[in-house]
Tab-separated table of C-alpha atoms and ligand atoms in Angstrom:
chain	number	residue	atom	x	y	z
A	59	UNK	CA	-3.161	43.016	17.651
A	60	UNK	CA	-6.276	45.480	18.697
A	61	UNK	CA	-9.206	45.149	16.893
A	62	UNK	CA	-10.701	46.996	13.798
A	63	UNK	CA	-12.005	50.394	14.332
A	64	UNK	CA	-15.846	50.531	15.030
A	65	UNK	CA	-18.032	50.979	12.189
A	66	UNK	CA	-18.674	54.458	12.889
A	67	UNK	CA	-14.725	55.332	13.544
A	68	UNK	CA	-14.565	53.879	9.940
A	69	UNK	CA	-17.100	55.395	8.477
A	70	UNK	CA	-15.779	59.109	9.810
A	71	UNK	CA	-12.096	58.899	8.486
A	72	UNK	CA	-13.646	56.977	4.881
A	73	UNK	CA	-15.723	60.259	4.902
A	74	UNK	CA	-12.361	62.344	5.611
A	75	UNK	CA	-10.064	60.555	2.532
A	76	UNK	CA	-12.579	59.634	0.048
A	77	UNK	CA	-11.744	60.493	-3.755
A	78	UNK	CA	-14.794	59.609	-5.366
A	79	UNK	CA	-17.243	60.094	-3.119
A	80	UNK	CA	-18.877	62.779	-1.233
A	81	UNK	CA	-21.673	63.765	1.475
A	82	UNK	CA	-23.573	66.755	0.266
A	83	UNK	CA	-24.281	69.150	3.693
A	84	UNK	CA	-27.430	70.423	1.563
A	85	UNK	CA	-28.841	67.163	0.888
A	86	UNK	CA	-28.453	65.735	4.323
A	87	UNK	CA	-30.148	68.543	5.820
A	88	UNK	CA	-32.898	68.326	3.121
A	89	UNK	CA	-33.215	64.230	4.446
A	90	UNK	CA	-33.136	65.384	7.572
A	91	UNK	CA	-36.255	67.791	7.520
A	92	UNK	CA	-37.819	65.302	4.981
A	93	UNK	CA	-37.554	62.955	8.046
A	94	UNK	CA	-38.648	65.069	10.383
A	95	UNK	CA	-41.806	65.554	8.876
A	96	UNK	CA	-42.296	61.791	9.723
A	97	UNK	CA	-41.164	61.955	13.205
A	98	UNK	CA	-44.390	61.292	14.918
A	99	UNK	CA	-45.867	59.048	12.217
A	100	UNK	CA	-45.748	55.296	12.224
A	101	UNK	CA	-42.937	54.745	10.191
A	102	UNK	CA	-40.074	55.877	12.554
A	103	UNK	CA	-41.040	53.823	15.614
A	104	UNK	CA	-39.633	50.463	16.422
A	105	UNK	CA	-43.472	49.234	15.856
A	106	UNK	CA	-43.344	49.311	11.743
A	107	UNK	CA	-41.070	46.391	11.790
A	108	UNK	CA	-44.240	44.015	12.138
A	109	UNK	CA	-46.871	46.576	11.275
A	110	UNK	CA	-45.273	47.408	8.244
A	111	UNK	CA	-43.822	43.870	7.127
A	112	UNK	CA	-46.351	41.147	6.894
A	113	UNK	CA	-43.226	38.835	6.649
A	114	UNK	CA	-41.843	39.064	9.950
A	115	UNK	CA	-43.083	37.453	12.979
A	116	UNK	CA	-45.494	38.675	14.847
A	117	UNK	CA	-44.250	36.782	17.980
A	118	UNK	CA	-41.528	37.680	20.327
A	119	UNK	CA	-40.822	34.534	21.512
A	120	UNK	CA	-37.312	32.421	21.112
A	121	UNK	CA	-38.813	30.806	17.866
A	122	UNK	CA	-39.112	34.317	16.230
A	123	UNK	CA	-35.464	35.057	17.522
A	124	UNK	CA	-34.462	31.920	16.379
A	125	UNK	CA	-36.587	33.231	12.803
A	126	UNK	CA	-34.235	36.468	13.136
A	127	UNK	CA	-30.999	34.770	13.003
A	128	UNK	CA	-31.276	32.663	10.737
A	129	UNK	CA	-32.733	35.385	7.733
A	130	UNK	CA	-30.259	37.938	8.897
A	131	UNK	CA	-27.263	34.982	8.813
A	132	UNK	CA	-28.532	34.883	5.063
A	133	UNK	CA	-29.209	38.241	4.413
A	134	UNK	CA	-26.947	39.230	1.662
A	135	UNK	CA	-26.383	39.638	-2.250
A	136	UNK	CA	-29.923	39.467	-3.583
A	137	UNK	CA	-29.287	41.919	-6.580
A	138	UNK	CA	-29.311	40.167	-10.237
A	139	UNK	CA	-27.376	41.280	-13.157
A	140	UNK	CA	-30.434	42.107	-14.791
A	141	UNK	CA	-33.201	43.867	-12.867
A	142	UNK	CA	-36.235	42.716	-15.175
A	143	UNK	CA	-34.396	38.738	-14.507
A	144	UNK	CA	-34.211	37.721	-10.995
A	145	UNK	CA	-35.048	35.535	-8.022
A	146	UNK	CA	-38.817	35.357	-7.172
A	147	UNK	CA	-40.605	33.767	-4.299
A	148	UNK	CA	-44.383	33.534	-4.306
A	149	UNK	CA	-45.834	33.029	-0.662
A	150	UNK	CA	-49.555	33.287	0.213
A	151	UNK	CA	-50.341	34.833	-3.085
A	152	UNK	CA	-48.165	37.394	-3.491
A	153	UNK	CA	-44.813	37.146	-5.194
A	154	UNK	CA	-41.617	38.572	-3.445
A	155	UNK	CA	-38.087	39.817	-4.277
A	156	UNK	CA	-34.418	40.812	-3.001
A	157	UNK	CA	-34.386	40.779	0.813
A	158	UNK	CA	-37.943	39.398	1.043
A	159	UNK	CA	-37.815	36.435	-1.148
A	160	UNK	CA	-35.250	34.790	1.420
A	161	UNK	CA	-38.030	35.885	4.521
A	162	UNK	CA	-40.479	34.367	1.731
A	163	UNK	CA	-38.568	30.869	1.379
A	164	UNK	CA	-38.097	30.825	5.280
A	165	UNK	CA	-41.900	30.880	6.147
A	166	UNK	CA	-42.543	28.686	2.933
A	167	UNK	CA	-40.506	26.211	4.311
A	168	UNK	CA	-41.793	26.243	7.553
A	169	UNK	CA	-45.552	26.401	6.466
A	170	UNK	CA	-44.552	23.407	4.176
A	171	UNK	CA	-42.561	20.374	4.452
A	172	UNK	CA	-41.457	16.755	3.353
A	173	UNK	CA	-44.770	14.874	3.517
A	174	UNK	CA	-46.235	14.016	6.092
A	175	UNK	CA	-43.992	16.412	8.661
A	176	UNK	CA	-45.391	19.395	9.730
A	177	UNK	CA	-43.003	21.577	8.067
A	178	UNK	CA	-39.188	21.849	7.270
A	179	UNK	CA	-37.514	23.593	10.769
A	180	UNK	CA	-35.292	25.912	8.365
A	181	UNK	CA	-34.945	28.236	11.882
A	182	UNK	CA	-33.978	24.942	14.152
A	183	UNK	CA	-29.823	24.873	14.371
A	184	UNK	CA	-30.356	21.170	14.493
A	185	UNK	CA	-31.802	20.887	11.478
A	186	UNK	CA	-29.591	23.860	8.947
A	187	UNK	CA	-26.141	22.294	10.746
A	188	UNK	CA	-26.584	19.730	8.906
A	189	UNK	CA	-28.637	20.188	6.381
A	190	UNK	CA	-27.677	19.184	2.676
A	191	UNK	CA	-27.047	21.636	-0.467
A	192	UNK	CA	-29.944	20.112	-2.185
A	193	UNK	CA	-31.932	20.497	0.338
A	194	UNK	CA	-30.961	24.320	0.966
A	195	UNK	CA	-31.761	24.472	-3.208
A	196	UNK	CA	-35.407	22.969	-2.470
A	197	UNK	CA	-35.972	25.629	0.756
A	198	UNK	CA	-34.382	28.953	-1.525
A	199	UNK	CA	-35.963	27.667	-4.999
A	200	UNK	CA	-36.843	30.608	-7.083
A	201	UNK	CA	-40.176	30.332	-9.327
A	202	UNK	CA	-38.185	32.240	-12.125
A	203	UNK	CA	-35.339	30.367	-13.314
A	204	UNK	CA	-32.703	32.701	-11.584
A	205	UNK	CA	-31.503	30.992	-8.525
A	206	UNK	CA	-31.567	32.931	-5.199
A	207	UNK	CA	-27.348	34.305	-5.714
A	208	UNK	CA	-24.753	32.559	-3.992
A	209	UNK	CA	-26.857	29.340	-2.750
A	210	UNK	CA	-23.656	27.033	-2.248
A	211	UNK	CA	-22.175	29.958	-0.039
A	212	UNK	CA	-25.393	29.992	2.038
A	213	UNK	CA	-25.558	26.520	2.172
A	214	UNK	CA	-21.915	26.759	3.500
A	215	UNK	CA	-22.792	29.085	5.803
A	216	UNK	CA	-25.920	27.346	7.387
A	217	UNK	CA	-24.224	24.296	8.169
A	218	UNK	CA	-21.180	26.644	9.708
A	219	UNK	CA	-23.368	29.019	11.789
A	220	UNK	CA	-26.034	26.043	13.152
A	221	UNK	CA	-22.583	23.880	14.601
A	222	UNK	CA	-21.292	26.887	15.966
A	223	UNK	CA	-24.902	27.979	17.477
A	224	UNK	CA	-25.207	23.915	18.794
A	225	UNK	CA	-21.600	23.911	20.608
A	226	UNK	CA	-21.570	27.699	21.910
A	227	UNK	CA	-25.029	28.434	22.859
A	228	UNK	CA	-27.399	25.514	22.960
A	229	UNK	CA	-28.924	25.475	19.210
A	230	UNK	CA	-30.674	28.737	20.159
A	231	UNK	CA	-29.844	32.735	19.261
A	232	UNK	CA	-31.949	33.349	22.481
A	233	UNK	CA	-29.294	31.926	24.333
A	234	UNK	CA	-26.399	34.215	22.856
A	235	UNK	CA	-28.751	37.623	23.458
A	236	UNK	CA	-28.951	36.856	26.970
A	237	UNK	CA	-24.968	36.654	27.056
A	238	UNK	CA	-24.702	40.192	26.209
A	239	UNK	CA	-26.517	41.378	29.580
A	240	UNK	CA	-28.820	43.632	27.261
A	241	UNK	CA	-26.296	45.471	25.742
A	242	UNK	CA	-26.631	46.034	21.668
A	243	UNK	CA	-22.259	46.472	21.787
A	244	UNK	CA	-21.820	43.348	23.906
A	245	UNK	CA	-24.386	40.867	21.569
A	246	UNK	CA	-22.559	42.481	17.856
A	247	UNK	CA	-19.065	41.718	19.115
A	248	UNK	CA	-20.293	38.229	20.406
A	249	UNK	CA	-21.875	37.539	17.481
A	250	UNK	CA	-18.457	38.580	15.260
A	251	UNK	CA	-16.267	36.485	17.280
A	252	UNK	CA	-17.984	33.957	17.294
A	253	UNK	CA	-19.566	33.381	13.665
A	254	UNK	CA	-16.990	33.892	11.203
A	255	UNK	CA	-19.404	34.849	8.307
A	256	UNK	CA	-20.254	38.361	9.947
A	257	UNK	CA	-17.032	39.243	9.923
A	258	UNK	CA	-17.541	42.197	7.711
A	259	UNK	CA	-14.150	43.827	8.162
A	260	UNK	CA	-11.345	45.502	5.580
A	261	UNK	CA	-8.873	47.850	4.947
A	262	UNK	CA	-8.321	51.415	3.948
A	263	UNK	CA	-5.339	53.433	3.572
A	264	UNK	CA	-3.630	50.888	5.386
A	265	UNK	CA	-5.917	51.099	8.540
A	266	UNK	CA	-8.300	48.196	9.461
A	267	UNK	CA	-11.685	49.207	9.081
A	268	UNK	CA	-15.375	47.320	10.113
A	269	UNK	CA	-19.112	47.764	8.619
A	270	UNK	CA	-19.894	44.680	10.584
A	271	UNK	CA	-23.457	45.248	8.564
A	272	UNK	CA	-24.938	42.091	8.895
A	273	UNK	CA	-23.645	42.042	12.943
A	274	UNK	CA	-25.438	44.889	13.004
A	275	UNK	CA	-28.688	44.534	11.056
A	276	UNK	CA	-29.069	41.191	13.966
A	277	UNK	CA	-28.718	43.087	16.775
A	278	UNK	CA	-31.332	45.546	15.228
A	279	UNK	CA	-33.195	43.323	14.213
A	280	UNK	CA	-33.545	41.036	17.489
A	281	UNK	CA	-34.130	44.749	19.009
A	282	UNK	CA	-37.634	45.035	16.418
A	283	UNK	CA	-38.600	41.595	17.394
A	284	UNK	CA	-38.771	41.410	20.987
A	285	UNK	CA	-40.511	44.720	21.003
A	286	UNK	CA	-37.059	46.603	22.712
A	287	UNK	CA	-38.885	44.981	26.016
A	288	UNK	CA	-37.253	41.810	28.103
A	289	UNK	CA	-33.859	40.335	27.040
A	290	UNK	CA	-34.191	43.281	23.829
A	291	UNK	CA	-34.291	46.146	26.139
A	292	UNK	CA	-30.636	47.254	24.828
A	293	UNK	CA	-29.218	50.656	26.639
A	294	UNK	CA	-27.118	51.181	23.945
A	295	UNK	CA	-28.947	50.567	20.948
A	296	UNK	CA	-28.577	53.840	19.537
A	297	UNK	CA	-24.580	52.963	19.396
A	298	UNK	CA	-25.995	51.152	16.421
A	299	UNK	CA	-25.045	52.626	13.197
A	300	UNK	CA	-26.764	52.212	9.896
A	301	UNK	CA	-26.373	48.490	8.109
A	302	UNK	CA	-23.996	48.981	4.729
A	303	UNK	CA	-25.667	47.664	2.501
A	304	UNK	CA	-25.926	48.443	-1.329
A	305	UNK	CA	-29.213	49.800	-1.596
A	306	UNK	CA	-28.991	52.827	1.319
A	307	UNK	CA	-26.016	54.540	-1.232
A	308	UNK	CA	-28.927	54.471	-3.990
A	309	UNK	CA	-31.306	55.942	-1.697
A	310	UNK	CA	-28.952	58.353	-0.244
A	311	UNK	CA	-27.883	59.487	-3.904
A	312	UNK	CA	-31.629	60.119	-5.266
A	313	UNK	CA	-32.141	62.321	-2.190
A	314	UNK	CA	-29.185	64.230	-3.332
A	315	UNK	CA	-26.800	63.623	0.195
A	316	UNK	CA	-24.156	61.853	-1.726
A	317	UNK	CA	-22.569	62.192	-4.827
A	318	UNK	CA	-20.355	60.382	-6.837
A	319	UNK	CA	-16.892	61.191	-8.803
A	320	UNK	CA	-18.106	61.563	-12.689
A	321	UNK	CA	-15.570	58.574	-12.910
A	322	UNK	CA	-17.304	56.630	-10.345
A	323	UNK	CA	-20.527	57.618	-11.694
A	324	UNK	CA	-19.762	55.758	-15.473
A	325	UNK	CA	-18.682	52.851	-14.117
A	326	UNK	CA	-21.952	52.042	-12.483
A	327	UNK	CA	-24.070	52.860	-14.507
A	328	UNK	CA	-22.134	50.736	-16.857
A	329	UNK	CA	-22.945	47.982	-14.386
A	330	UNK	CA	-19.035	47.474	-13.346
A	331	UNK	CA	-18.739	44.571	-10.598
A	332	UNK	CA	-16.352	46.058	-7.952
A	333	UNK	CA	-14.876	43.862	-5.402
A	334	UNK	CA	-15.109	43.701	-1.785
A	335	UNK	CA	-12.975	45.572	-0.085
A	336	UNK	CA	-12.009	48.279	-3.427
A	337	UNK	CA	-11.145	51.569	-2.732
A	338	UNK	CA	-14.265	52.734	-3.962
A	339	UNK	CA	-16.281	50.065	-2.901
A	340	UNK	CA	-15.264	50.861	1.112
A	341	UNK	CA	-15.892	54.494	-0.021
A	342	UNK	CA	-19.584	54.333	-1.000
A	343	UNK	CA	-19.999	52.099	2.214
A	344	UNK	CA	-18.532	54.345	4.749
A	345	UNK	CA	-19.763	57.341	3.207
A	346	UNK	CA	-23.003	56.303	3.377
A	347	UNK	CA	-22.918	55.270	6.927
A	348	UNK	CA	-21.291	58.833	7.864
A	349	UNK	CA	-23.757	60.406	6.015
A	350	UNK	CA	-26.887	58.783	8.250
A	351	UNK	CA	-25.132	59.994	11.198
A	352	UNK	CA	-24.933	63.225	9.640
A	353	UNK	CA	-28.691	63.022	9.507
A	354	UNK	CA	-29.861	61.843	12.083
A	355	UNK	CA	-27.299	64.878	14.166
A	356	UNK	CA	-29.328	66.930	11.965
A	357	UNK	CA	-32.687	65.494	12.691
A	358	UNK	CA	-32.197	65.595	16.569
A	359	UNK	CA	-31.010	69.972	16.144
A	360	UNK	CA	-34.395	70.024	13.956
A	361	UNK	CA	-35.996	68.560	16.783
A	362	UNK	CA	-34.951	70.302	19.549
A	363	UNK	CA	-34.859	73.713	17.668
A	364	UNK	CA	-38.563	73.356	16.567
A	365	UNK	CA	-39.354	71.739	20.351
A	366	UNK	CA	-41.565	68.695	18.712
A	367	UNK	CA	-42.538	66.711	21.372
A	368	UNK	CA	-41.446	63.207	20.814
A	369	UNK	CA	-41.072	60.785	23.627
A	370	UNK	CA	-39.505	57.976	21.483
A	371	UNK	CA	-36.198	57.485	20.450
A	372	UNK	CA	-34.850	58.793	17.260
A	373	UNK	CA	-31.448	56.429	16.417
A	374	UNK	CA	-29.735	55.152	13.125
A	375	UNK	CA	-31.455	52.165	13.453
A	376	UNK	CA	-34.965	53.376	12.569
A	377	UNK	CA	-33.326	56.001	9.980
A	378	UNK	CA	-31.914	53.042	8.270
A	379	UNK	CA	-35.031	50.664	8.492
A	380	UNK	CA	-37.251	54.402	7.181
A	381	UNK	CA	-34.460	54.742	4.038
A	382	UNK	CA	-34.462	51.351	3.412
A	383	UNK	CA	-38.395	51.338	3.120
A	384	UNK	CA	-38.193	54.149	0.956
A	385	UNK	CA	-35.656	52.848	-1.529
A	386	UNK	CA	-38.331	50.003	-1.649
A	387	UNK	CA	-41.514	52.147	-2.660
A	388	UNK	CA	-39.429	54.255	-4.746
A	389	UNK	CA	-37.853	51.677	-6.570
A	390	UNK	CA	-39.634	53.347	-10.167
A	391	UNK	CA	-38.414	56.808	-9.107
A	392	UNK	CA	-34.977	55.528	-8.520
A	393	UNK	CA	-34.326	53.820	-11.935
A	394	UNK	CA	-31.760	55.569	-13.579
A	395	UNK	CA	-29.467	55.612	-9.760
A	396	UNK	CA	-27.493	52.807	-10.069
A	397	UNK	CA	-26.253	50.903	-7.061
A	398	UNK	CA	-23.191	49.139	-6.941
A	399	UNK	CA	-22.648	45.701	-8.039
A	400	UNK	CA	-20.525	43.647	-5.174
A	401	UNK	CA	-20.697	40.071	-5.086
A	402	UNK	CA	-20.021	38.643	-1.504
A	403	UNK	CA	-21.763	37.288	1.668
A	404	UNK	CA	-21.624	40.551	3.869
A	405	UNK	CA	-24.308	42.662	2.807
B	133	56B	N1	-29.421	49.092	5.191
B	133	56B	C1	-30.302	48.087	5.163
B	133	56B	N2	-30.063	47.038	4.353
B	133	56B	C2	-30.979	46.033	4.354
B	133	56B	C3	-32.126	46.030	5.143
B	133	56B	C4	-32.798	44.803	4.852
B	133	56B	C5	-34.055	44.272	5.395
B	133	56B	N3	-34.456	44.887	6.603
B	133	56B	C6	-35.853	44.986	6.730
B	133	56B	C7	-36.298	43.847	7.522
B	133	56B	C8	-36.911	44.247	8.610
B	133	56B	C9	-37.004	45.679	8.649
B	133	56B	O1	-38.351	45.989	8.538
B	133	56B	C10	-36.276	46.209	7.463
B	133	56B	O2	-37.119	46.953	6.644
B	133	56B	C11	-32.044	44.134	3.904
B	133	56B	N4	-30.980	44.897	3.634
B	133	56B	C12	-29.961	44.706	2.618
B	133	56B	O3	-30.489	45.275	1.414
B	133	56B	C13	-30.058	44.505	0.292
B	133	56B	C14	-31.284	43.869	-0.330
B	133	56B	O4	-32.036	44.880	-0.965
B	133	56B	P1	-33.079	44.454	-2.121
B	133	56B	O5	-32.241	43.780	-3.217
B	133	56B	O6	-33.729	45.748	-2.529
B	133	56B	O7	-34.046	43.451	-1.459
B	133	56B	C15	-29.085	43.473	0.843
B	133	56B	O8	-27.789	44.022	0.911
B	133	56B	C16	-29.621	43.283	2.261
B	133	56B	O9	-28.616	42.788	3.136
B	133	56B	C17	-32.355	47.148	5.996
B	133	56B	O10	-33.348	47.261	6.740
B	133	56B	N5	-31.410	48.145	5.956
């Protein structure tokens, strides 16, 4: 049986038979020149990844590869049912949230330990393959008393991905980059076959469709780590389409490039759990990846019509890290958008 159709296949015929929602040609091209005001500035070059995010390694080494793969194998389902009620991490004196109270736990854990080692190796395959749920409960303890969501699936997970990474490639990601022969396609599909838990793929009007968002947020990812240079010089990684998560469709939403059906609408804001895989679930997922290669098309005519001179490369990946950033520092602005409520270990 062939495979799925690539994320951005997907994403194009969701676009062409969604019912309740819809990319707004105004709005994009309003992103898009928002965007392109930025074009030069730090934000949209592979560089903000560390400069902007004190929580990611500075290195680009196989340890902060290693640090990659296991965040981004545990990079879903942070949102709580209540916003003012949720999962915080303090870390160095500063108290973190969502995404970035797992990258909080992670370096805890390493700075920390069982006394007297020098730290717990949370990133060593060795150590997660077999590590215990009460141990995963310690590493990922909240300092509210909401739990970091889904902890038994993540414990589940850990000891699933480190076997895997032991047998296949030597207890290091490192190992499975250098596979792929530095191409961005070659090290997602690698990484689907052969960890079960990225395989982000469903159906839609009886076609088989992929997001592959956590696949692809890796691949980015290990990209922004090594610095695009050495075994993360990827040709291709502009084939890389924007990660589906549930915080882009907020973002995307405020800045007016995508709407929702009025029926849609109510049921979010009425905080409505849909399930993975939901017509309207896969709608607000593949419209929103459409719609941030609608952009960036835009973005690239903006910049050759206006002839700004910009050496780097403009790609989905740094649109999505740029949107993502924004739906962070916005976060006040974008109250009353509601994102949508899917419980799962995908995104
Ligand atoms: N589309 C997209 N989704 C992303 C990210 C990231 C983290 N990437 C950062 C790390 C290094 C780079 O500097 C990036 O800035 C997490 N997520 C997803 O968001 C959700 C968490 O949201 P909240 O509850 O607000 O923390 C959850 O589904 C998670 O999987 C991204 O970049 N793009």
């Amino acid at each position: 049986m062939d495979g799925p159709l690539t994320p951005r296949e997907s994403a194009k015929f969701i676009a062409e038979n969604s019912r309740d929602v819809f990319i707004d040609g105004g709005g994009v091209r309003r992103v898009a020149e928002l965007l392109f005001a930025k074009v030069s500035g730090p934000e949209l070059d592979l560089g903000s990844w560390k400069a902007l995010h004190e929580l990611n390694p500075r290195a680009a080494d196989e340890a902060a590869v290693n640090w990659v793969f296991v965040t981004d194998t545990l990079n879903f389902s942070f949102w709580s049912e209540h916003e003012e009620h949720k999962c915080l991490v303090g870390y160095r004196g500063k108290t973190y949230s969502g995404y970035w109270s797992l990258c909080a736990a992670v370096n805890r854990a390493l700075d920390e330990g069982w006394c007297p080692s020098p730290g717990i190796p949370i990133t060593s395959a060795s150590y997660y393959a077999t590590v215990t749920l009460e141990q995963v409960q310690h590493i990922f303890r909240s300092d509210t008393d909401v739990p970091m969501p889904l902890i038994e699936e993540r414990h589940r997970i850990l000891n699933e991905t480190g076997k895997i990474l032991l047998e296949k490639f030597e207890g290091s990601f490192l190992n499975c980059v250098r596979k792929s022969e530095k191409s961005a396609q070659k090290l997602m599909h690698l990484v689907v076959e052969s960890f079960p838990s990225y395989r982000d793929v469903t159906q839609f009007e009886g076609k088989r469709i992929s997001f592959y968002k956590r696949a692809q947020i890796l691949v980015a990812d290990t990209w922004s780590v090594l610095e695009g240079k050495g075994d993360g010089c990827f040709k291709d990684i502009s084939s890389i389409t924007m990660f589906a998560d549930y915080r882009l469709p907020q973002v995307l939403v405020h800045l007016g490039a995508l709407k929702y059906s009025k029926e849609l609408l109510e049921k979010l804001l009425k905080g409505e759990m849909l399930s993975y895989g939901d017509r309207q679930e896969v709608e607000i997922r593949g419209c929103s990846l459409w719609c941030v290669e609608l952009i960036r098309d835009c973005l690239l005519e903006l910049i050759e019509k206006k002839g700004e001179k910009t050496s780097r490369e403009i790609n989905s990946v740094l649109l999505d890290y740029y949107l993502w950033d924004y739906a962070r520092d916005h976060r006040a602005d974008m109250k009353g958008i509601p994102f949508h409520h899917t419980r799962c270990i995908y995104y």
